[in-house]
PDB file of C-alpha atoms in Angstrom:
ATOM      1  CA  PHE A   1     161.034  59.804 103.306  1.00 49.00           C
ATOM      2  CA  LEU A   2     159.488  63.291 102.618  1.00 52.00           C
ATOM      3  CA  ALA A   3     157.605  63.174 106.022  1.00 51.00           C
ATOM      4  CA  GLU A   4     160.917  62.641 107.627  1.00 53.00           C
ATOM      5  CA  ARG A   5     162.318  65.770 106.168  1.00 65.00           C
ATOM      6  CA  ILE A   6     159.471  67.927 106.882  1.00 68.00           C
ATOM      7  CA  PRO A   7     158.621  68.321 110.344  1.00 67.00           C
ATOM      8  CA  GLN A   8     154.945  69.485 109.905  1.00 70.00           C
ATOM      9  CA  LEU A   9     154.214  66.241 107.840  1.00 73.00           C
ATOM     10  CA  TRP A  10     156.059  64.091 110.379  1.00 73.00           C
ATOM     11  CA  ASP A  11     153.622  65.682 113.153  1.00 78.00           C
ATOM     12  CA  LEU A  12     150.565  65.122 110.617  1.00 82.00           C
ATOM     13  CA  HIS A  13     151.673  61.318 110.316  1.00 79.00           C
ATOM     14  CA  HIS A  14     152.052  60.911 114.010  1.00 78.00           C
ATOM     15  CA  LEU A  15     148.424  62.423 114.526  1.00 83.00           C
ATOM     16  CA  LEU A  16     147.074  59.995 112.013  1.00 84.00           C
ATOM     17  CA  THR A  17     148.649  57.091 113.748  1.00 81.00           C
ATOM     18  CA  GLN A  18     147.432  58.311 117.031  1.00 80.00           C
ATOM     19  CA  SER A  19     143.851  58.691 115.783  1.00 81.00           C
ATOM     20  CA  GLY A  20     143.666  55.039 114.807  1.00 79.00           C
ATOM     21  CA  LEU A  21     142.424  56.004 111.245  1.00 82.00           C
ATOM     22  CA  LYS A  22     144.126  53.915 108.454  1.00 83.00           C
ATOM     23  CA  TRP A  23     144.697  57.111 106.298  1.00 83.00           C
ATOM     24  CA  THR A  24     147.963  57.693 104.700  1.00 83.00           C
ATOM     25  CA  LEU A  25     149.575  61.444 104.118  1.00 82.00           C
ATOM     26  CA  GLY A  26     148.352  61.201 100.663  1.00 83.00           C
ATOM     27  CA  GLY A  27     144.831  60.208 101.461  1.00 87.00           C
ATOM     28  CA  PHE A  28     144.531  62.873 104.017  1.00 87.00           C
ATOM     29  CA  MET A  29     145.651  65.403 101.580  1.00 88.00           C
ATOM     30  CA  ALA A  30     143.369  64.280  98.875  1.00 89.00           C
ATOM     31  CA  ARG A  31     140.407  64.152 101.444  1.00 90.00           C
ATOM     32  CA  ALA A  32     141.086  67.791 102.514  1.00 89.00           C
ATOM     33  CA  VAL A  33     141.659  68.956  98.996  1.00 89.00           C
ATOM     34  CA  GLY A  34     138.473  67.193  97.752  1.00 90.00           C
ATOM     35  CA  PHE A  35     136.173  68.435 100.662  1.00 88.00           C
ATOM     36  CA  GLY A  36     137.447  72.042 100.373  1.00 87.00           C
ATOM     37  CA  THR A  37     136.728  72.038  96.735  1.00 89.00           C
ATOM     38  CA  LEU A  38     133.347  70.526  97.186  1.00 88.00           C
ATOM     39  CA  VAL A  39     132.372  73.310  99.685  1.00 85.00           C
ATOM     40  CA  ALA A  40     133.870  75.945  97.485  1.00 86.00           C
ATOM     41  CA  LEU A  41     131.801  74.904  94.581  1.00 87.00           C
ATOM     42  CA  ILE A  42     128.581  74.737  96.576  1.00 84.00           C
ATOM     43  CA  SER A  43     129.348  78.228  98.180  1.00 78.00           C
ATOM     44  CA  LEU A  44     129.942  79.694  94.687  1.00 79.00           C
ATOM     45  CA  ALA A  45     126.899  78.090  93.378  1.00 79.00           C
ATOM     46  CA  ALA A  46     124.624  79.238  96.085  1.00 73.00           C
ATOM     47  CA  ILE A  47     126.089  82.699  96.702  1.00 69.00           C
ATOM     48  CA  GLY A  48     128.256  83.589  93.467  1.00 70.00           C
ATOM     49  CA  SER A  49     131.161  85.266  95.424  1.00 71.00           C
ATOM     50  CA  PRO A  50     134.692  84.171  94.862  1.00 78.00           C
ATOM     51  CA  ALA A  51     135.496  85.443  98.514  1.00 74.00           C
ATOM     52  CA  ILE A  52     133.201  83.354  99.994  1.00 75.00           C
ATOM     53  CA  ALA A  53     133.977  80.339  98.008  1.00 79.00           C
ATOM     54  CA  GLY A  54     137.583  80.884  98.864  1.00 82.00           C
ATOM     55  CA  LEU A  55     136.589  80.941 102.695  1.00 78.00           C
ATOM     56  CA  GLY A  56     134.476  77.802 102.045  1.00 81.00           C
ATOM     57  CA  PHE A  57     137.575  76.050 100.618  1.00 85.00           C
ATOM     58  CA  ALA A  58     139.687  77.119 103.489  1.00 84.00           C
ATOM     59  CA  LEU A  59     137.040  75.628 105.840  1.00 82.00           C
ATOM     60  CA  GLY A  60     136.082  72.614 104.040  1.00 84.00           C
ATOM     61  CA  GLY A  61     140.017  71.776 103.640  1.00 85.00           C
ATOM     62  CA  PHE A  62     140.444  72.356 107.537  1.00 87.00           C
ATOM     63  CA  ALA A  63     137.368  69.912 108.333  1.00 87.00           C
ATOM     64  CA  PRO A  64     139.407  66.680 107.961  1.00 89.00           C
ATOM     65  CA  LEU A  65     142.047  67.720 110.187  1.00 89.00           C
ATOM     66  CA  GLN A  66     139.482  68.396 112.712  1.00 88.00           C
ATOM     67  CA  TYR A  67     138.059  65.093 112.326  1.00 91.00           C
ATOM     68  CA  VAL A  68     141.577  63.546 112.938  1.00 90.00           C
ATOM     69  CA  ARG A  69     141.774  65.376 115.909  1.00 89.00           C
ATOM     70  CA  TRP A  70     138.353  64.349 117.067  1.00 89.00           C
ATOM     71  CA  LYS A  71     139.127  60.593 116.408  1.00 90.00           C
ATOM     72  CA  LYS A  72     142.384  60.956 118.436  1.00 88.00           C
ATOM     73  CA  LYS A  73     140.616  62.565 121.589  1.00 86.00           C
ATOM     74  CA  ARG A  74     138.011  59.818 121.474  1.00 88.00           C
ATOM     75  CA  ARG A  75     140.789  57.152 121.199  1.00 87.00           C
ATOM     76  CA  ILE A  76     142.592  58.483 124.387  1.00 86.00           C
ATOM     77  CA  LEU A  77     139.650  58.490 126.244  1.00 84.00           C
ATOM     78  CA  GLN A  78     139.013  54.993 125.562  1.00 86.00           C
ATOM     79  CA  LEU A  79     142.578  54.055 126.100  1.00 85.00           C
ATOM     80  CA  GLU A  80     142.424  55.859 129.503  1.00 83.00           C
ATOM     81  CA  SER A  81     139.268  54.113 130.600  1.00 83.00           C
ATOM     82  CA  GLN A  82     140.763  50.665 129.638  1.00 86.00           C
ATOM     83  CA  LEU A  83     144.082  51.279 131.119  1.00 87.00           C
ATOM     84  CA  PRO A  84     143.425  50.473 134.873  1.00 88.00           C
ATOM     85  CA  GLU A  85     141.805  46.998 134.216  1.00 89.00           C
ATOM     86  CA  THR A  86     144.749  46.190 131.765  1.00 88.00           C
ATOM     87  CA  ILE A  87     147.266  47.155 134.312  1.00 89.00           C
ATOM     88  CA  ASP A  88     145.583  44.815 136.883  1.00 89.00           C
ATOM     89  CA  LEU A  89     145.534  42.111 134.307  1.00 88.00           C
ATOM     90  CA  ILE A  90     149.480  42.449 133.999  1.00 88.00           C
ATOM     91  CA  GLY A  91     149.733  42.631 137.621  1.00 88.00           C
ATOM     92  CA  ARG A  92     147.844  39.411 138.216  1.00 88.00           C
ATOM     93  CA  ALA A  93     150.178  37.875 135.672  1.00 87.00           C
ATOM     94  CA  VAL A  94     153.207  38.782 137.339  1.00 86.00           C
ATOM     95  CA  ARG A  95     151.766  37.957 140.910  1.00 87.00           C
ATOM     96  CA  ALA A  96     151.203  34.539 139.721  1.00 85.00           C
ATOM     97  CA  GLY A  97     154.918  34.338 138.703  1.00 84.00           C
ATOM     98  CA  HIS A  98     154.866  35.072 135.145  1.00 85.00           C
ATOM     99  CA  PRO A  99     157.416  37.318 133.461  1.00 86.00           C
ATOM    100  CA  LEU A 100     156.317  40.966 132.507  1.00 85.00           C
ATOM    101  CA  THR A 101     156.618  40.001 128.841  1.00 86.00           C
ATOM    102  CA  GLU A 102     153.945  37.263 129.486  1.00 87.00           C
ATOM    103  CA  GLY A 103     151.928  39.997 131.107  1.00 86.00           C
ATOM    104  CA  LEU A 104     152.110  42.175 128.015  1.00 86.00           C
ATOM    105  CA  ARG A 105     151.165  39.337 125.747  1.00 88.00           C
ATOM    106  CA  MET A 106     148.177  38.525 127.883  1.00 88.00           C
ATOM    107  CA  ALA A 107     147.104  42.168 127.737  1.00 87.00           C
ATOM    108  CA  SER A 108     147.433  42.073 123.984  1.00 86.00           C
ATOM    109  CA  GLU A 109     145.209  39.147 123.981  1.00 86.00           C
ATOM    110  CA  GLU A 110     142.742  39.508 126.498  1.00 85.00           C
ATOM    111  CA  ALA A 111     142.346  43.379 126.588  1.00 82.00           C
ATOM    112  CA  ALA A 112     139.980  45.415 124.624  1.00 82.00           C
ATOM    113  CA  ASP A 113     140.814  47.407 121.469  1.00 82.00           C
ATOM    114  CA  PRO A 114     142.560  50.146 120.941  1.00 84.00           C
ATOM    115  CA  LEU A 115     144.705  49.465 123.865  1.00 85.00           C
ATOM    116  CA  ALA A 116     145.268  45.858 123.210  1.00 87.00           C
ATOM    117  CA  SER A 117     146.697  46.654 119.845  1.00 87.00           C
ATOM    118  CA  GLU A 118     149.272  49.055 121.556  1.00 86.00           C
ATOM    119  CA  PHE A 119     150.332  46.390 123.952  1.00 88.00           C
ATOM    120  CA  ARG A 120     150.592  44.126 120.977  1.00 89.00           C
ATOM    121  CA  VAL A 121     152.851  46.116 119.141  1.00 88.00           C
ATOM    122  CA  THR A 122     154.923  46.582 122.149  1.00 88.00           C
ATOM    123  CA  PHE A 123     155.279  42.665 122.705  1.00 88.00           C
ATOM    124  CA  GLU A 124     155.889  41.848 119.162  1.00 89.00           C
ATOM    125  CA  GLU A 125     158.839  44.642 119.097  1.00 88.00           C
ATOM    126  CA  GLN A 126     160.515  43.063 121.937  1.00 87.00           C
ATOM    127  CA  LYS A 127     159.735  39.589 120.824  1.00 85.00           C
ATOM    128  CA  PHE A 128     161.515  40.189 117.512  1.00 87.00           C
ATOM    129  CA  GLY A 129     164.653  41.655 118.959  1.00 83.00           C
ATOM    130  CA  LEU A 130     164.032  45.319 119.980  1.00 86.00           C
ATOM    131  CA  PRO A 131     165.518  45.891 123.627  1.00 87.00           C
ATOM    132  CA  PHE A 132     162.364  45.958 126.214  1.00 86.00           C
ATOM    133  CA  GLU A 133     163.230  49.208 127.522  1.00 87.00           C
ATOM    134  CA  ASP A 134     163.015  50.601 123.884  1.00 88.00           C
ATOM    135  CA  ALA A 135     159.806  48.733 123.258  1.00 88.00           C
ATOM    136  CA  LEU A 136     158.124  50.388 126.519  1.00 87.00           C
ATOM    137  CA  LEU A 137     159.271  53.977 125.427  1.00 88.00           C
ATOM    138  CA  GLY A 138     158.003  53.474 122.142  1.00 86.00           C
ATOM    139  CA  LEU A 139     154.640  52.546 123.679  1.00 86.00           C
ATOM    140  CA  GLY A 140     154.835  55.865 125.528  1.00 84.00           C
ATOM    141  CA  ASP A 141     155.631  57.868 122.474  1.00 82.00           C
ATOM    142  CA  ARG A 142     152.834  56.271 120.490  1.00 82.00           C
ATOM    143  CA  VAL A 143     149.887  56.787 122.976  1.00 82.00           C
ATOM    144  CA  GLU A 144     150.857  59.864 124.504  1.00 77.00           C
ATOM    145  CA  VAL A 145     148.798  59.524 127.681  1.00 80.00           C
ATOM    146  CA  VAL A 146     150.178  60.686 130.670  1.00 82.00           C
ATOM    147  CA  ASP A 147     148.940  57.570 132.697  1.00 83.00           C
ATOM    148  CA  VAL A 148     150.874  55.278 130.009  1.00 85.00           C
ATOM    149  CA  ARG A 149     154.087  57.272 130.633  1.00 86.00           C
ATOM    150  CA  ILE A 150     153.689  56.845 134.437  1.00 86.00           C
ATOM    151  CA  LEU A 151     153.279  53.261 133.588  1.00 87.00           C
ATOM    152  CA  VAL A 152     156.375  53.054 131.818  1.00 88.00           C
ATOM    153  CA  THR A 153     158.643  54.975 133.962  1.00 89.00           C
ATOM    154  CA  ALA A 154     157.553  52.808 136.997  1.00 87.00           C
ATOM    155  CA  ILE A 155     158.293  49.827 135.119  1.00 87.00           C
ATOM    156  CA  LEU A 156     161.655  50.989 133.998  1.00 88.00           C
ATOM    157  CA  VAL A 157     162.612  52.320 137.420  1.00 88.00           C
ATOM    158  CA  GLN A 158     161.548  48.852 139.188  1.00 86.00           C
ATOM    159  CA  ARG A 159     163.964  47.254 136.607  1.00 84.00           C
ATOM    160  CA  GLU A 160     166.662  49.344 137.775  1.00 83.00           C
ATOM    161  CA  VAL A 161     166.166  49.382 141.481  1.00 84.00           C
ATOM    162  CA  GLY A 162     164.022  46.582 142.014  1.00 77.00           C
ATOM    163  CA  GLY A 163     160.957  46.148 144.170  1.00 77.00           C
ATOM    164  CA  ASN A 164     157.645  44.255 144.352  1.00 83.00           C
ATOM    165  CA  LEU A 165     156.324  44.801 140.523  1.00 83.00           C
ATOM    166  CA  SER A 166     152.800  43.603 141.261  1.00 85.00           C
ATOM    167  CA  GLU A 167     152.363  45.984 144.155  1.00 87.00           C
ATOM    168  CA  ILE A 168     153.506  48.799 141.921  1.00 87.00           C
ATOM    169  CA  LEU A 169     151.115  47.911 139.284  1.00 87.00           C
ATOM    170  CA  GLU A 170     148.397  47.678 141.574  1.00 87.00           C
ATOM    171  CA  GLN A 171     149.091  51.103 143.086  1.00 88.00           C
ATOM    172  CA  ILE A 172     149.342  52.453 139.672  1.00 87.00           C
ATOM    173  CA  ALA A 173     145.919  51.238 138.541  1.00 87.00           C
ATOM    174  CA  GLU A 174     144.117  52.635 141.555  1.00 88.00           C
ATOM    175  CA  THR A 175     145.949  56.165 141.072  1.00 86.00           C
ATOM    176  CA  MET A 176     144.587  56.053 137.448  1.00 84.00           C
ATOM    177  CA  ARG A 177     140.958  55.097 138.614  1.00 85.00           C
ATOM    178  CA  SER A 178     141.145  58.300 140.773  1.00 84.00           C
ATOM    179  CA  ARG A 179     142.503  60.469 138.031  1.00 81.00           C
ATOM    180  CA  PHE A 180     140.063  59.089 135.617  1.00 79.00           C
ATOM    181  CA  SER A 181     137.072  59.836 138.158  1.00 81.00           C
ATOM    182  CA  LEU A 182     138.215  63.171 138.870  1.00 81.00           C
ATOM    183  CA  LYS A 183     138.495  63.943 135.040  1.00 79.00           C
ATOM    184  CA  ARG A 184     134.920  62.935 134.700  1.00 80.00           C
ATOM    185  CA  GLN A 185     133.902  65.169 137.577  1.00 80.00           C
ATOM    186  CA  VAL A 186     135.516  68.037 135.994  1.00 79.00           C
ATOM    187  CA  ARG A 187     133.853  67.249 132.649  1.00 77.00           C
ATOM    188  CA  VAL A 188     130.397  67.331 134.416  1.00 79.00           C
ATOM    189  CA  TYR A 189     131.157  70.688 136.009  1.00 76.00           C
ATOM    190  CA  THR A 190     132.419  72.254 133.006  1.00 76.00           C
ATOM    191  CA  ALA A 191     129.558  71.001 130.661  1.00 78.00           C
ATOM    192  CA  GLN A 192     127.728  74.299 130.893  1.00 77.00           C
ATOM    193  CA  GLY A 193     130.523  76.273 129.679  1.00 75.00           C
ATOM    194  CA  ARG A 194     131.105  73.788 126.539  1.00 77.00           C
ATOM    195  CA  MET A 195     127.386  73.936 125.999  1.00 82.00           C
ATOM    196  CA  SER A 196     127.429  77.796 125.768  1.00 79.00           C
ATOM    197  CA  GLY A 197     130.355  77.553 123.404  1.00 76.00           C
ATOM    198  CA  TYR A 198     128.498  75.523 120.901  1.00 80.00           C
ATOM    199  CA  THR A 199     125.445  77.487 121.298  1.00 83.00           C
ATOM    200  CA  LEU A 200     127.176  80.788 120.573  1.00 79.00           C
ATOM    201  CA  ALA A 201     129.040  79.225 117.902  1.00 79.00           C
ATOM    202  CA  ALA A 202     125.877  77.779 116.203  1.00 83.00           C
ATOM    203  CA  LEU A 203     123.376  80.580 116.670  1.00 84.00           C
ATOM    204  CA  PRO A 204     124.725  83.047 114.200  1.00 83.00           C
ATOM    205  CA  ILE A 205     124.759  80.393 111.524  1.00 81.00           C
ATOM    206  CA  PHE A 206     121.205  79.167 112.295  1.00 85.00           C
ATOM    207  CA  VAL A 207     119.771  82.799 112.376  1.00 85.00           C
ATOM    208  CA  GLY A 208     121.411  83.504 109.031  1.00 81.00           C
ATOM    209  CA  MET A 209     120.172  80.466 107.516  1.00 81.00           C
ATOM    210  CA  LEU A 210     116.842  81.135 108.846  1.00 86.00           C
ATOM    211  CA  ILE A 211     116.599  84.883 107.541  1.00 84.00           C
ATOM    212  CA  SER A 212     117.834  83.517 104.022  1.00 79.00           C
ATOM    213  CA  VAL A 213     114.790  81.166 103.936  1.00 81.00           C
ATOM    214  CA  ILE A 214     112.291  84.037 104.960  1.00 85.00           C
ATOM    215  CA  ASN A 215     113.851  86.941 103.153  1.00 82.00           C
ATOM    216  CA  PRO A 216     116.721  85.727 100.538  1.00 80.00           C
ATOM    217  CA  ASP A 217     116.923  89.382  99.007  1.00 81.00           C
ATOM    218  CA  TYR A 218     117.667  90.774 102.285  1.00 80.00           C
ATOM    219  CA  MET A 219     120.411  88.371 102.983  1.00 79.00           C
ATOM    220  CA  ARG A 220     121.864  88.347  99.385  1.00 79.00           C
ATOM    221  CA  THR A 221     123.157  91.988  99.913  1.00 78.00           C
ATOM    222  CA  LEU A 222     125.381  90.778 102.664  1.00 78.00           C
ATOM    223  CA  PHE A 223     126.955  88.203 100.597  1.00 77.00           C
ATOM    224  CA  VAL A 224     127.108  90.054  97.310  1.00 78.00           C
ATOM    225  CA  ASP A 225     128.334  93.509  98.498  1.00 80.00           C
ATOM    226  CA  PRO A 226     132.216  93.989  99.009  1.00 81.00           C
ATOM    227  CA  LEU A 227     131.421  95.593 102.617  1.00 83.00           C
ATOM    228  CA  GLY A 228     129.126  92.606 103.560  1.00 80.00           C
ATOM    229  CA  GLN A 229     131.659  90.052 102.482  1.00 76.00           C
ATOM    230  CA  ALA A 230     134.310  91.741 104.604  1.00 82.00           C
ATOM    231  CA  LEU A 231     131.849  91.890 107.584  1.00 84.00           C
ATOM    232  CA  LEU A 232     131.204  88.016 107.090  1.00 80.00           C
ATOM    233  CA  VAL A 233     135.050  87.192 107.148  1.00 80.00           C
ATOM    234  CA  GLY A 234     135.478  89.621 110.169  1.00 84.00           C
ATOM    235  CA  ALA A 235     132.595  87.737 112.043  1.00 84.00           C
ATOM    236  CA  ALA A 236     133.683  84.275 111.074  1.00 81.00           C
ATOM    237  CA  VAL A 237     137.090  85.187 112.493  1.00 84.00           C
ATOM    238  CA  MET A 238     135.632  86.736 115.665  1.00 85.00           C
ATOM    239  CA  GLN A 239     133.410  83.787 115.975  1.00 81.00           C
ATOM    240  CA  GLY A 240     136.441  81.349 115.847  1.00 80.00           C
ATOM    241  CA  ILE A 241     138.308  83.398 118.270  1.00 84.00           C
ATOM    242  CA  GLY A 242     135.437  83.409 120.853  1.00 81.00           C
ATOM    243  CA  PHE A 243     134.695  79.675 120.602  1.00 77.00           C
ATOM    244  CA  LEU A 244     138.296  78.751 121.181  1.00 79.00           C
ATOM    245  CA  TRP A 245     138.433  81.264 123.959  1.00 81.00           C
ATOM    246  CA  ILE A 246     135.524  79.679 125.562  1.00 76.00           C
ATOM    247  CA  ARG A 247     137.332  76.172 124.975  1.00 74.00           C
ATOM    248  CA  ARG A 248     140.203  77.286 126.502  1.00 77.00           C
ATOM    249  CA  ILE A 249     138.262  78.488 129.596  1.00 76.00           C
ATOM    250  CA  VAL A 250     136.683  75.273 130.198  1.00 70.00           C
ATOM    251  CA  ASP A 251     139.695  73.329 129.516  1.00 70.00           C
ATOM    252  CA  VAL A 252     140.877  72.380 133.150  1.00 65.00           C
ATOM    253  CA  ARG A 253     144.338  71.079 133.459  1.00 65.00           C
ATOM    254  CA  TYR A 254     145.406  69.346 136.380  1.00 57.00           C
TER     255      TYR A 254
END
């Protein structure tokens, strides 16, 4: 009930659902606070600076959110790779004379997860009384993959104006295969830029840890002195901005 009244919490709940994790909102909050506290205590014990401990709490508390976003991204990639074959399965069922709902049932039973579970939810929703159009629209809202929304739109339009549904599904599957192939090519072409971003983000941390092992007193001044702490915070902010900037450059939208 609280999530429905606070848009940010509802968005977080939606993100958890899309990631495929079985976390609740309370479980996510507990993990964020717990991990942030752990990182803060380790930072305080190692450096003895409250400012660095506060920064460690912020970074540690942010880590579970990044993990959820990473899980969502991986799940979406799985859904995109499974979608063409699943659409072909539904198209074969329709071509054999079965209704579209039977094709959804076959997809929910014979396709691989996580796509099978999404079609299972859609099939069960319309089976237990939800209008078929609303069940399809719910599929598009849950998955948030462009190809799924194309599929939903094509089916709804076909139900309104008519046409050969099996041919429509076949064309959609072929288009999705072409899009997925293009997307993989783009990822290959931008791999060097992504690797540069990861290297530039990790290099200062690695060098700092190496110097701390070789000459601890030399690095300790940076963590204890107020000016050094301010420089560390500024460096962390600029590192984050630079990393996000590189990610933005190599994130090709098409």
